[in-house]
PDB file of C-alpha atoms in Angstrom:
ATOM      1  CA  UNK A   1     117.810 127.008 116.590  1.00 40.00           C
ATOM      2  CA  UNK A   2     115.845 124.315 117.574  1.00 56.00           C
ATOM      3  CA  UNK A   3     113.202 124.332 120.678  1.00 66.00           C
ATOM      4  CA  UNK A   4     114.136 123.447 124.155  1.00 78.00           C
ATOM      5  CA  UNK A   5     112.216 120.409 126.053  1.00 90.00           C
ATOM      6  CA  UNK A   6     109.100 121.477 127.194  1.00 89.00           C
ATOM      7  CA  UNK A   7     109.751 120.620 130.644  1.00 90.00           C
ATOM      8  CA  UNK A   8     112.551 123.217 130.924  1.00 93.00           C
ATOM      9  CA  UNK A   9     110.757 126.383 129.432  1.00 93.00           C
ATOM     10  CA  UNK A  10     107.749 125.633 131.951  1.00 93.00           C
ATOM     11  CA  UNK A  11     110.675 125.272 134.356  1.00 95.00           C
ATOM     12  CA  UNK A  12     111.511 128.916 133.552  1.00 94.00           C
ATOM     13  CA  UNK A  13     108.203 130.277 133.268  1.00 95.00           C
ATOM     14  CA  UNK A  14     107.798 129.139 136.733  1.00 95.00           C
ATOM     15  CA  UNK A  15     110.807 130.863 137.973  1.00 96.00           C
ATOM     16  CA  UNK A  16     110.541 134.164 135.727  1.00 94.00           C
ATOM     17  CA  UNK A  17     106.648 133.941 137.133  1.00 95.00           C
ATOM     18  CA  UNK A  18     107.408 134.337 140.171  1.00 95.00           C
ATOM     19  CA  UNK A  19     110.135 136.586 140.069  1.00 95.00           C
ATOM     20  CA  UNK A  20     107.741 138.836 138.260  1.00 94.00           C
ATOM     21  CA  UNK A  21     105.083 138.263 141.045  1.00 94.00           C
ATOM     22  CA  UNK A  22     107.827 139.493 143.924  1.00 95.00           C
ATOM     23  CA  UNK A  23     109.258 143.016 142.103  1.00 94.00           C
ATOM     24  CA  UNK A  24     105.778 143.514 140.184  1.00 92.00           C
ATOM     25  CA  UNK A  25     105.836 146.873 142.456  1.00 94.00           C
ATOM     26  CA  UNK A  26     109.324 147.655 140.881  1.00 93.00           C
ATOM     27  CA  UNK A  27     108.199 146.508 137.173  1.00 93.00           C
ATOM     28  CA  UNK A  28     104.806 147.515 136.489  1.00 93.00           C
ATOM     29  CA  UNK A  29     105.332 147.731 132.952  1.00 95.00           C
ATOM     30  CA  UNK A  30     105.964 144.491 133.075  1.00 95.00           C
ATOM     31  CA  UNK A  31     102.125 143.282 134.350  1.00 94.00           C
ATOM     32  CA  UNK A  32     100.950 142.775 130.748  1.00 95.00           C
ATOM     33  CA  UNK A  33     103.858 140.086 129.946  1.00 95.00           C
ATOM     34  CA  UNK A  34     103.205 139.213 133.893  1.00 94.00           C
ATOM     35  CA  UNK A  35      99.710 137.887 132.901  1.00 95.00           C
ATOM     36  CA  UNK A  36     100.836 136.271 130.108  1.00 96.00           C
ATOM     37  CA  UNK A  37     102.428 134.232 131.324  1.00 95.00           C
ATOM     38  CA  UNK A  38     100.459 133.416 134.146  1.00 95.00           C
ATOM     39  CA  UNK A  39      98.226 132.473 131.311  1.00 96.00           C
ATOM     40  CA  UNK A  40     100.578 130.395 129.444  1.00 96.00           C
ATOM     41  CA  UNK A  41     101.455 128.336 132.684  1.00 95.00           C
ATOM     42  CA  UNK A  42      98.188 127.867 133.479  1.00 96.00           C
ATOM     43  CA  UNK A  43      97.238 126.065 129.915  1.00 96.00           C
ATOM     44  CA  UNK A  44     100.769 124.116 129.699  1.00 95.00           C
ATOM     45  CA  UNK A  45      99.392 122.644 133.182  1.00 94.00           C
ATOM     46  CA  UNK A  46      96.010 121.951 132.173  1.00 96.00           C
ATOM     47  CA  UNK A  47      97.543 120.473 128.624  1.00 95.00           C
ATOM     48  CA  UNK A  48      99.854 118.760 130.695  1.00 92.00           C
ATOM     49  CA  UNK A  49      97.510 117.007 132.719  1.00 94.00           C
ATOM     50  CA  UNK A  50      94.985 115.904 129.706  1.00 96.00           C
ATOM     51  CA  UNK A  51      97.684 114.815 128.217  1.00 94.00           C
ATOM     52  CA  UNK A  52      98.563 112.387 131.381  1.00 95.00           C
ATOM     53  CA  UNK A  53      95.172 111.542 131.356  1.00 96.00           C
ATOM     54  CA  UNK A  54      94.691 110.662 127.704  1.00 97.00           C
ATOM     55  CA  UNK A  55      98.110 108.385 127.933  1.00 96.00           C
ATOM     56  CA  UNK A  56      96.741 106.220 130.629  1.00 95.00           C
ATOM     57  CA  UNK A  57      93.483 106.122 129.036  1.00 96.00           C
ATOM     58  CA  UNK A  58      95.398 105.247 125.374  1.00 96.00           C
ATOM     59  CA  UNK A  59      97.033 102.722 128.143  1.00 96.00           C
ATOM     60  CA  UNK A  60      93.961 101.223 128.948  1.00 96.00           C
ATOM     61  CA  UNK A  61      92.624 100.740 125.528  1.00 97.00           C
ATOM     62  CA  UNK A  62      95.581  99.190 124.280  1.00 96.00           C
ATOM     63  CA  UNK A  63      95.650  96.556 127.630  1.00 97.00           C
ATOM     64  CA  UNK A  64      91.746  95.658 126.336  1.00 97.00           C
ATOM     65  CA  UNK A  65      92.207  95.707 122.770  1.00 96.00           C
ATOM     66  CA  UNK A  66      94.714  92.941 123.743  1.00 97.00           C
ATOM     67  CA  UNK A  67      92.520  91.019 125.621  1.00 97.00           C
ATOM     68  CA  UNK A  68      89.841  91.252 123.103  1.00 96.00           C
ATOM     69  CA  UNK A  69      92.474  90.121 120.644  1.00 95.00           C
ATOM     70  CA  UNK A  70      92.935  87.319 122.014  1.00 96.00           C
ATOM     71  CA  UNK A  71      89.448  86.419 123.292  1.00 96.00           C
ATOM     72  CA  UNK A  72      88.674  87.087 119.067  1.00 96.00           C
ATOM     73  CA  UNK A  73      91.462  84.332 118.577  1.00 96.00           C
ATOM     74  CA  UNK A  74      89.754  81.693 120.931  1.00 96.00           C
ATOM     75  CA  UNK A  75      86.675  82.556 119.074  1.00 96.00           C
ATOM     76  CA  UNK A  76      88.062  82.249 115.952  1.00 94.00           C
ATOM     77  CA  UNK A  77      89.714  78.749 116.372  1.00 95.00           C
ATOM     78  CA  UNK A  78      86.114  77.779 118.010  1.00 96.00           C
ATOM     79  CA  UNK A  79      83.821  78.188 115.212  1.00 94.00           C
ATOM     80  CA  UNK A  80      86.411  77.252 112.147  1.00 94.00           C
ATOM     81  CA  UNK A  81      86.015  73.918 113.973  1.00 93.00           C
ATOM     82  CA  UNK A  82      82.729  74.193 114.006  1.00 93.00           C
ATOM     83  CA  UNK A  83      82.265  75.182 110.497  1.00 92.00           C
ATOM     84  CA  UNK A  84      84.638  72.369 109.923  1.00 92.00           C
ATOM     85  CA  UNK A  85      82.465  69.593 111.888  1.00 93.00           C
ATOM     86  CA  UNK A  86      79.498  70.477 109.886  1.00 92.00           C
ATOM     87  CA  UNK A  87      80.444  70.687 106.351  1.00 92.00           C
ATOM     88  CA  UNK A  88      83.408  68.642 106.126  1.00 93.00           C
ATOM     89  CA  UNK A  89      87.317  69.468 105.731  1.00 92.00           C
ATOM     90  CA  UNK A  90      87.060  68.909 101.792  1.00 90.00           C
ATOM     91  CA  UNK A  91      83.910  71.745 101.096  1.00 92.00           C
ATOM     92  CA  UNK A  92      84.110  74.021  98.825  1.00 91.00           C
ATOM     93  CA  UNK A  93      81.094  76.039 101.517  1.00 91.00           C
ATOM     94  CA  UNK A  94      84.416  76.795 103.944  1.00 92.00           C
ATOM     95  CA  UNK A  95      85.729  79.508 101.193  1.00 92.00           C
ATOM     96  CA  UNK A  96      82.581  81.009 101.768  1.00 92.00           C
ATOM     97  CA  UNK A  97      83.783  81.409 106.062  1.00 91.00           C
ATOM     98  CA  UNK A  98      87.141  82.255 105.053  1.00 91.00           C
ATOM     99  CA  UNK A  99      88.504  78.761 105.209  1.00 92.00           C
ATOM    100  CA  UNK A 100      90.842  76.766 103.071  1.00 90.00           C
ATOM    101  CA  UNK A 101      89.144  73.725 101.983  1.00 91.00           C
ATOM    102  CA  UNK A 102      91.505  70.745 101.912  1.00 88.00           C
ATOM    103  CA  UNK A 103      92.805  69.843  98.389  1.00 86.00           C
ATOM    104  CA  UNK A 104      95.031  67.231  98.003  1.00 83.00           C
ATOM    105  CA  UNK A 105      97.835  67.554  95.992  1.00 82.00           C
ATOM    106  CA  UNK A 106      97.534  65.537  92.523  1.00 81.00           C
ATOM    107  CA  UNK A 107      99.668  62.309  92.524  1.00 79.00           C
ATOM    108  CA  UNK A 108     102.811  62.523  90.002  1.00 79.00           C
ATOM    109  CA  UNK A 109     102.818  59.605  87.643  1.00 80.00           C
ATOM    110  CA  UNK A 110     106.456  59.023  86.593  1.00 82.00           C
ATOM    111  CA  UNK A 111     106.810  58.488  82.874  1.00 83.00           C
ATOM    112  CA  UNK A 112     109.910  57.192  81.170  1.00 81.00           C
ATOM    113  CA  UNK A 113     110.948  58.261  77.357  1.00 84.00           C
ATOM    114  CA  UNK A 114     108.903  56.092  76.025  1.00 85.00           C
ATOM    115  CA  UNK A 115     105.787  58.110  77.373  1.00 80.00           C
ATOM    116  CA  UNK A 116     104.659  54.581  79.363  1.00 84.00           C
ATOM    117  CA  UNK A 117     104.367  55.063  83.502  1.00 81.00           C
ATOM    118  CA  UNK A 118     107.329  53.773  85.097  1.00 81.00           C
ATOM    119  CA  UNK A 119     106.592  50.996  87.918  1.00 78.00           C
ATOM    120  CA  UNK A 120     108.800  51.033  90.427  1.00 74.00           C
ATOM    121  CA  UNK A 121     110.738  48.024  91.298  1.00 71.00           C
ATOM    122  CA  UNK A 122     111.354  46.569  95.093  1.00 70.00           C
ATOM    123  CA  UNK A 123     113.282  44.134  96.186  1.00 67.00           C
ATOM    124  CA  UNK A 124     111.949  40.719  96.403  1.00 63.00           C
ATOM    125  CA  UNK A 125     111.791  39.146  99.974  1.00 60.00           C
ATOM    126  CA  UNK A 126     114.213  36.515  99.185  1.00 64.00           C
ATOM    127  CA  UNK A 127     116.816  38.610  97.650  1.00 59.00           C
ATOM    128  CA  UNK A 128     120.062  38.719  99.686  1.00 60.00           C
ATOM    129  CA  UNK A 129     121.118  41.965 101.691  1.00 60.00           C
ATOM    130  CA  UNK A 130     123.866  43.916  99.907  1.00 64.00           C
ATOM    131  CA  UNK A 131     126.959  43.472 101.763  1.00 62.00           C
ATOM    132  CA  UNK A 132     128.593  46.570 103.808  1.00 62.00           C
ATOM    133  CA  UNK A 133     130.255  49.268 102.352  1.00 64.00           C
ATOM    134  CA  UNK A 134     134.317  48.366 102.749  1.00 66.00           C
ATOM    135  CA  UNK A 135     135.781  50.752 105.695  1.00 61.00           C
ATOM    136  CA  UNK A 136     132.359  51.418 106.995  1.00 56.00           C
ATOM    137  CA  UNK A 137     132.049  49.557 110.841  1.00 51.00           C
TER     138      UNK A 137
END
């Protein structure tokens, strides 16, 4: 059987509590279990409250770990330029920050079957403009 919400057995604590606390004269065998769970109330309060406490402190942390975060970011973006002023966009010394050095990517040289570069052909000025497509207009 599983447990019930903690909010209900304090609930009946509370009530069997003081039930106990009006007929203790009738049930005095019952003053043991009487202080027990006086006893048990009395923590599940105190646990209760720490553990309101500790929620809007955890609250609190996690509002100014936020605001650090993004006061870190700011920070950040401020000295990669920096770094990036002094020694260039193309150093190899911005690996050494954490930085990605620009590389360029190699240029492709085109080669045709016969293992010579292709040149690519444009039109000359004077050629005339190809006519429109039939249907298109």
């Amino acid at each position: 059987m599983a447990g019930k919400i903690l909010a209900v057995v304090r609930k009946e604590l509370e009530l069997r509590h003081e039930a106990l606390a009006a007929n203790s004269e009738e049930l005095p065998q019952m003053a043991v279990p009487q202080q027990k769970v006086d006893a048990v109330l009395t923590e599940m309060k105190d646990l209760s409250a720490r553990q309101a406490s500790l929620a809007a402190a955890k609250q609190e942390a996690t509002k100014r770990l936020r605001e650090l975060n993004l006061e870190g970011r700011r920070l950040l973006a401020f000295v990669d330029a920096g770094i990036r002023e002094h020694y260039g966009t193309r150093s190899e010394k911005l690996v050494e920050f954490g930085q990605q050095p620009f590389r360029s990517q190699p240029r492709l040289k085109l080669v045709g079957e016969d293992g010579l570069p292709v040149v690519k052909r444009t039109k000359p000025a004077d050629a005339p403009a190809e006519p429109p497509a039939p249907g298109a207009a």
